[in-house]
Amino acid sequence: MPDLTESLQGRDLGHLRIISKLWGSELGKQDIRSAIIQLNASLLKPLSVNEMVSSLPMEAKAALEDLTQHGGRLPWAQFTRMYGEVREMGPAKRDRERPYELPVSAAETLWYRAFVARAFFDTPAGPEEFAYVPDDLLELIPPVEKTDKPMYGRPASSPEYALISTVNDHLLDHACTLLAALRLGINIPEEFVSTSVEALTSTFMKSVLTAGGLLDGASEPIPEPVRIFLESKRGEAMRQMFLAWKESSLTNELCLLPELTIEGNWENDPVRSRRVILEYLSSIPADTWWSLGSFISAFKQRNPDFQRPAGDYDSWFLRSNTNGEYLRGFEHWDEVDGRLVRYVITGPLHWLGMLDLACPEAEHEVTAFRLSGWSKELLKGEAPKGLPVENEPLVVRSDARLGARRTVPRRVRYQVARFCEWVKETPDEYQYRISPASLTRARQQGLTVSQLVSLLNRHAKTVPPSLIKALERWDKLGNDARFEKMVVLRVVSEDILVALRKSRASRFLGESLGPTTVAVKTGAVDKVLGALAELGYLGEKRGDVE
């Protein structure tokens, strides 16, 4: 950062005299260059700096401490939001109103004592304006007396964590389901899994799987990486998904907030935002329930611009889905930035195994969180320990239904899903059914019945012989039976049916089902009723036949 000489460049002689007076010295009648040299000699003394710091009001000491703890600089928008404005005044107005005698803020107090300067510095997000302490002055500032300052929240009260939801590894099972669905071309709804907190969406899942190298740009599974992922141990797979989410810009949580619509072509940096959130979460004591509301409030106070380059609250076009209003300006921080912090904590960081959540009672919003037993390993990029082993067999029933519990190997369930119709998911089991249609679809993808039989024999405790026989028979002969809907005409005598067969309505009749019963082709009921009337017989429709 610039030193004191560079920081004083551009200030008029009157401003330099104010600084000198506040530090207890006087500047004679001289030019600006000479005045800056004299100020350097007066200010850059350990004893002088110590005396000036000691004389600062409490609020100014807190602001100076905050700057020193951040390496001597903070974004200007954040610094003035936290510690007050520095009023813009020309020399004449300044000399007339003397703002340095009654400063309106801690920032203004430091400004007129040369502890704070203002300049643009390069950042990863581009040039940004900062408040900073000149380098040579920063080196001389003694440890500032500790002042009461907001922490990033507080421990939760016991009612806030009355109902606890610990982390689980179900995200791995959802990933297996989604990969199988994409492989089969099955449409998955956007709200992929409904939870009591945030909805786990297919958009989120696809972005993480793409970042992990499992899906291509068209969201198609890439066979070899998918195989390796599904065959890996659950802890390793969890680590892979956490790191894929943490380091990838493909997952943009701001765009996933259900209350907002994103418009325009501006860009945010989701990786930067989640790194800041993770940094503050990692400082929370282990095994301690923490108040979510207080954490978000402290975030707003201490680092509100965590996702906003240069504190820009006006160029992002975010529209509320509730009232259609554009949420521009810092006054909407809670609805945008605060909502993002809540989403990351109660959504991705819970699904990915980092945070346990809690609330006062069922159906209430989350009010507390704590670092999970897996968080330490995940933050270090290691596989969490203690996840279940996938060694359970498939359950194969004689009626062609299959059950796969969560600890059936994921690669086995992925393969089974390609041969079957999907029936339903229960809390403990995925259920499937083998049908001619599912076998036909599998055949079209190059899969064979013999592969299915081999899969069942290897991974099921028992396979009913009747099912094996039915599979082999279908493979050779096709369907043995079929169900279909049809409209049936019943008449009171065989003569009526014979007459109808000879009439112009004969082309609307299907196969005979008995001497007084015949199938009627779809959409032809009214034509057959008309032909019956012409033959002298009245008929009626029952139910919803057409």
Short mmCIF file of N, CA, C and O in Angstrom, two decimals, residues 125-179:
data_model
loop_
_atom_site.label_atom_id
_atom_site.label_comp_id
_atom_site.label_asym_id
_atom_site.label_seq_id
_atom_site.Cartn_x
_atom_site.Cartn_y
_atom_site.Cartn_z
N ALA A 125 -11.48 -9.24 -8.55
CA ALA A 125 -12.71 -8.83 -9.23
C ALA A 125 -12.52 -7.55 -10.03
O ALA A 125 -13.46 -7.03 -10.61
N GLY A 126 -11.27 -7.01 -10.06
CA GLY A 126 -11.02 -5.77 -10.77
C GLY A 126 -10.68 -4.65 -9.79
O GLY A 126 -10.66 -4.85 -8.57
N PRO A 127 -10.41 -3.43 -10.28
CA PRO A 127 -10.08 -2.31 -9.39
C PRO A 127 -11.21 -2.02 -8.41
O PRO A 127 -12.39 -2.03 -8.79
N GLU A 128 -10.84 -1.76 -7.17
CA GLU A 128 -11.83 -1.47 -6.13
C GLU A 128 -11.27 -0.40 -5.21
O GLU A 128 -10.08 -0.39 -4.89
N GLU A 129 -12.14 0.51 -4.77
CA GLU A 129 -11.71 1.60 -3.90
C GLU A 129 -11.64 1.13 -2.46
O GLU A 129 -12.56 0.48 -1.96
N PHE A 130 -10.55 1.48 -1.78
CA PHE A 130 -10.32 1.04 -0.40
C PHE A 130 -10.03 2.22 0.52
O PHE A 130 -9.50 3.25 0.09
N ALA A 131 -10.38 2.03 1.78
CA ALA A 131 -9.84 2.84 2.86
C ALA A 131 -8.61 2.10 3.37
O ALA A 131 -8.66 0.89 3.56
N TYR A 132 -7.49 2.84 3.57
CA TYR A 132 -6.28 2.14 3.98
C TYR A 132 -5.46 3.01 4.92
O TYR A 132 -5.60 4.25 4.96
N VAL A 133 -4.61 2.36 5.69
CA VAL A 133 -3.65 3.04 6.55
C VAL A 133 -2.31 3.07 5.80
O VAL A 133 -1.84 2.02 5.33
N PRO A 134 -1.67 4.23 5.66
CA PRO A 134 -0.36 4.27 4.98
C PRO A 134 0.61 3.26 5.58
O PRO A 134 0.66 3.09 6.80
N ASP A 135 1.38 2.63 4.73
CA ASP A 135 2.24 1.53 5.16
C ASP A 135 3.18 1.90 6.30
O ASP A 135 3.27 1.17 7.29
N ASP A 136 3.90 3.01 6.16
CA ASP A 136 4.88 3.34 7.19
C ASP A 136 4.22 3.75 8.50
O ASP A 136 4.78 3.57 9.59
N LEU A 137 3.00 4.28 8.42
CA LEU A 137 2.26 4.61 9.63
C LEU A 137 1.70 3.34 10.28
O LEU A 137 1.68 3.21 11.51
N LEU A 138 1.27 2.40 9.43
CA LEU A 138 0.72 1.13 9.94
C LEU A 138 1.74 0.38 10.78
O LEU A 138 1.40 -0.22 11.80
N GLU A 139 3.02 0.43 10.37
CA GLU A 139 4.06 -0.30 11.09
C GLU A 139 4.26 0.22 12.51
O GLU A 139 4.73 -0.51 13.39
N LEU A 140 3.91 1.49 12.74
CA LEU A 140 4.16 2.12 14.04
C LEU A 140 2.95 2.06 14.98
O LEU A 140 3.06 2.43 16.15
N ILE A 141 1.80 1.63 14.47
CA ILE A 141 0.59 1.62 15.30
C ILE A 141 0.69 0.51 16.33
O ILE A 141 0.86 -0.66 15.97
N PRO A 142 0.59 0.81 17.61
CA PRO A 142 0.68 -0.22 18.64
C PRO A 142 -0.60 -1.04 18.67
O PRO A 142 -1.62 -0.63 18.08
N PRO A 143 -0.57 -2.19 19.31
CA PRO A 143 -1.81 -2.96 19.46
C PRO A 143 -2.89 -2.08 20.08
O PRO A 143 -2.68 -1.47 21.13
N VAL A 144 -4.01 -1.97 19.39
CA VAL A 144 -5.09 -1.11 19.87
C VAL A 144 -5.83 -1.80 20.99
O VAL A 144 -6.06 -3.01 20.96
N GLU A 145 -6.17 -1.05 21.99
CA GLU A 145 -6.93 -1.60 23.11
C GLU A 145 -8.20 -2.26 22.61
O GLU A 145 -8.92 -1.71 21.78
N LYS A 146 -8.44 -3.49 23.06
CA LYS A 146 -9.60 -4.25 22.60
C LYS A 146 -10.89 -3.52 22.92
O LYS A 146 -11.07 -3.00 24.03
N THR A 147 -11.75 -3.45 21.95
CA THR A 147 -13.06 -2.83 22.15
C THR A 147 -14.13 -3.87 21.87
O THR A 147 -13.89 -4.87 21.20
N ASP A 148 -15.29 -3.62 22.40
CA ASP A 148 -16.40 -4.52 22.13
C ASP A 148 -16.80 -4.37 20.67
O ASP A 148 -17.13 -3.28 20.21
N LYS A 149 -16.73 -5.46 19.93
CA LYS A 149 -17.12 -5.40 18.53
C LYS A 149 -17.94 -6.65 18.20
O LYS A 149 -17.79 -7.68 18.85
N PRO A 150 -18.79 -6.56 17.23
CA PRO A 150 -19.67 -7.69 16.94
C PRO A 150 -18.88 -8.92 16.49
O PRO A 150 -17.94 -8.82 15.71
N MET A 151 -19.24 -10.06 17.03
CA MET A 151 -18.71 -11.33 16.53
C MET A 151 -19.58 -11.76 15.34
O MET A 151 -20.58 -11.12 15.04
N TYR A 152 -19.18 -12.86 14.71
CA TYR A 152 -20.04 -13.40 13.66
C TYR A 152 -21.12 -14.24 14.32
O TYR A 152 -21.16 -15.45 14.19
N GLY A 153 -21.97 -13.55 15.06
CA GLY A 153 -23.09 -14.21 15.70
C GLY A 153 -22.80 -14.60 17.14
O GLY A 153 -21.85 -14.13 17.77
N ARG A 154 -23.62 -15.52 17.61
CA ARG A 154 -23.56 -15.96 19.01
C ARG A 154 -23.98 -17.42 19.08
O ARG A 154 -24.62 -17.94 18.15
N PRO A 155 -23.65 -18.10 20.18
CA PRO A 155 -24.17 -19.46 20.37
C PRO A 155 -25.70 -19.44 20.41
O PRO A 155 -26.31 -18.49 20.87
N ALA A 156 -26.31 -20.49 19.91
CA ALA A 156 -27.77 -20.58 19.89
C ALA A 156 -28.31 -20.88 21.28
O ALA A 156 -27.65 -21.54 22.09
N SER A 157 -29.50 -20.39 21.55
CA SER A 157 -30.19 -20.75 22.79
C SER A 157 -30.81 -22.13 22.61
O SER A 157 -31.06 -22.58 21.49
N SER A 158 -31.08 -22.81 23.71
CA SER A 158 -31.58 -24.18 23.61
C SER A 158 -32.89 -24.31 22.82
O SER A 158 -33.05 -25.28 22.07
N PRO A 159 -33.85 -23.37 22.91
CA PRO A 159 -35.05 -23.51 22.07
C PRO A 159 -34.73 -23.44 20.57
O PRO A 159 -35.46 -24.02 19.75
N GLU A 160 -33.64 -22.75 20.20
CA GLU A 160 -33.31 -22.61 18.78
C GLU A 160 -32.82 -23.92 18.16
O GLU A 160 -32.83 -24.06 16.94
N TYR A 161 -32.38 -24.86 18.99
CA TYR A 161 -31.94 -26.15 18.43
C TYR A 161 -32.67 -27.33 19.09
O TYR A 161 -32.12 -28.38 19.34
N ALA A 162 -33.98 -27.11 19.31
CA ALA A 162 -34.79 -28.16 19.94
C ALA A 162 -34.98 -29.36 19.01
O ALA A 162 -34.96 -30.51 19.44
N LEU A 163 -35.19 -29.10 17.72
CA LEU A 163 -35.42 -30.18 16.75
C LEU A 163 -34.24 -30.23 15.78
O LEU A 163 -34.01 -29.29 15.02
N ILE A 164 -33.47 -31.31 15.82
CA ILE A 164 -32.19 -31.39 15.13
C ILE A 164 -32.28 -32.25 13.87
O ILE A 164 -32.92 -33.30 13.87
N SER A 165 -31.62 -31.78 12.82
CA SER A 165 -31.49 -32.54 11.57
C SER A 165 -30.00 -32.69 11.27
O SER A 165 -29.36 -31.74 10.81
N THR A 166 -29.47 -33.88 11.55
CA THR A 166 -28.04 -34.10 11.32
C THR A 166 -27.78 -34.39 9.84
O THR A 166 -28.69 -34.74 9.09
N VAL A 167 -26.53 -34.24 9.45
CA VAL A 167 -26.18 -34.48 8.05
C VAL A 167 -26.34 -35.96 7.71
O VAL A 167 -26.32 -36.83 8.58
N ASN A 168 -26.53 -36.23 6.44
CA ASN A 168 -26.56 -37.61 5.94
C ASN A 168 -25.90 -37.64 4.57
O ASN A 168 -25.50 -36.59 4.03
N ASP A 169 -25.77 -38.83 4.04
CA ASP A 169 -25.11 -38.97 2.73
C ASP A 169 -26.10 -39.27 1.61
O ASP A 169 -25.74 -39.85 0.59
N HIS A 170 -27.35 -38.88 1.78
CA HIS A 170 -28.37 -39.17 0.78
C HIS A 170 -28.11 -38.47 -0.55
O HIS A 170 -28.66 -38.88 -1.58
N LEU A 171 -27.28 -37.43 -0.54
CA LEU A 171 -26.98 -36.75 -1.79
C LEU A 171 -26.33 -37.71 -2.79
O LEU A 171 -26.53 -37.59 -4.00
N LEU A 172 -25.59 -38.70 -2.28
CA LEU A 172 -24.97 -39.69 -3.16
C LEU A 172 -26.03 -40.55 -3.85
O LEU A 172 -25.91 -40.89 -5.03
N ASP A 173 -27.08 -40.89 -3.10
CA ASP A 173 -28.17 -41.68 -3.69
C ASP A 173 -28.94 -40.86 -4.72
O ASP A 173 -29.35 -41.38 -5.76
N HIS A 174 -29.16 -39.57 -4.41
CA HIS A 174 -29.84 -38.71 -5.37
C HIS A 174 -29.00 -38.55 -6.64
O HIS A 174 -29.54 -38.50 -7.75
N ALA A 175 -27.67 -38.48 -6.47
CA ALA A 175 -26.80 -38.37 -7.63
C ALA A 175 -26.91 -39.62 -8.51
O ALA A 175 -26.97 -39.52 -9.75
N CYS A 176 -26.96 -40.79 -7.88
CA CYS A 176 -27.12 -42.04 -8.63
C CYS A 176 -28.44 -42.05 -9.40
O CYS A 176 -28.50 -42.42 -10.57
N THR A 177 -29.51 -41.61 -8.74
CA THR A 177 -30.82 -41.55 -9.38
C THR A 177 -30.79 -40.64 -10.60
O THR A 177 -31.29 -40.97 -11.68
N LEU A 178 -30.21 -39.45 -10.42
CA LEU A 178 -30.18 -38.48 -11.51
C LEU A 178 -29.32 -38.97 -12.68
O LEU A 178 -29.70 -38.83 -13.85
N LEU A 179 -28.19 -39.57 -12.38
CA LEU A 179 -27.33 -40.10 -13.44
C LEU A 179 -28.05 -41.18 -14.25
O LEU A 179 -27.97 -41.20 -15.49
#
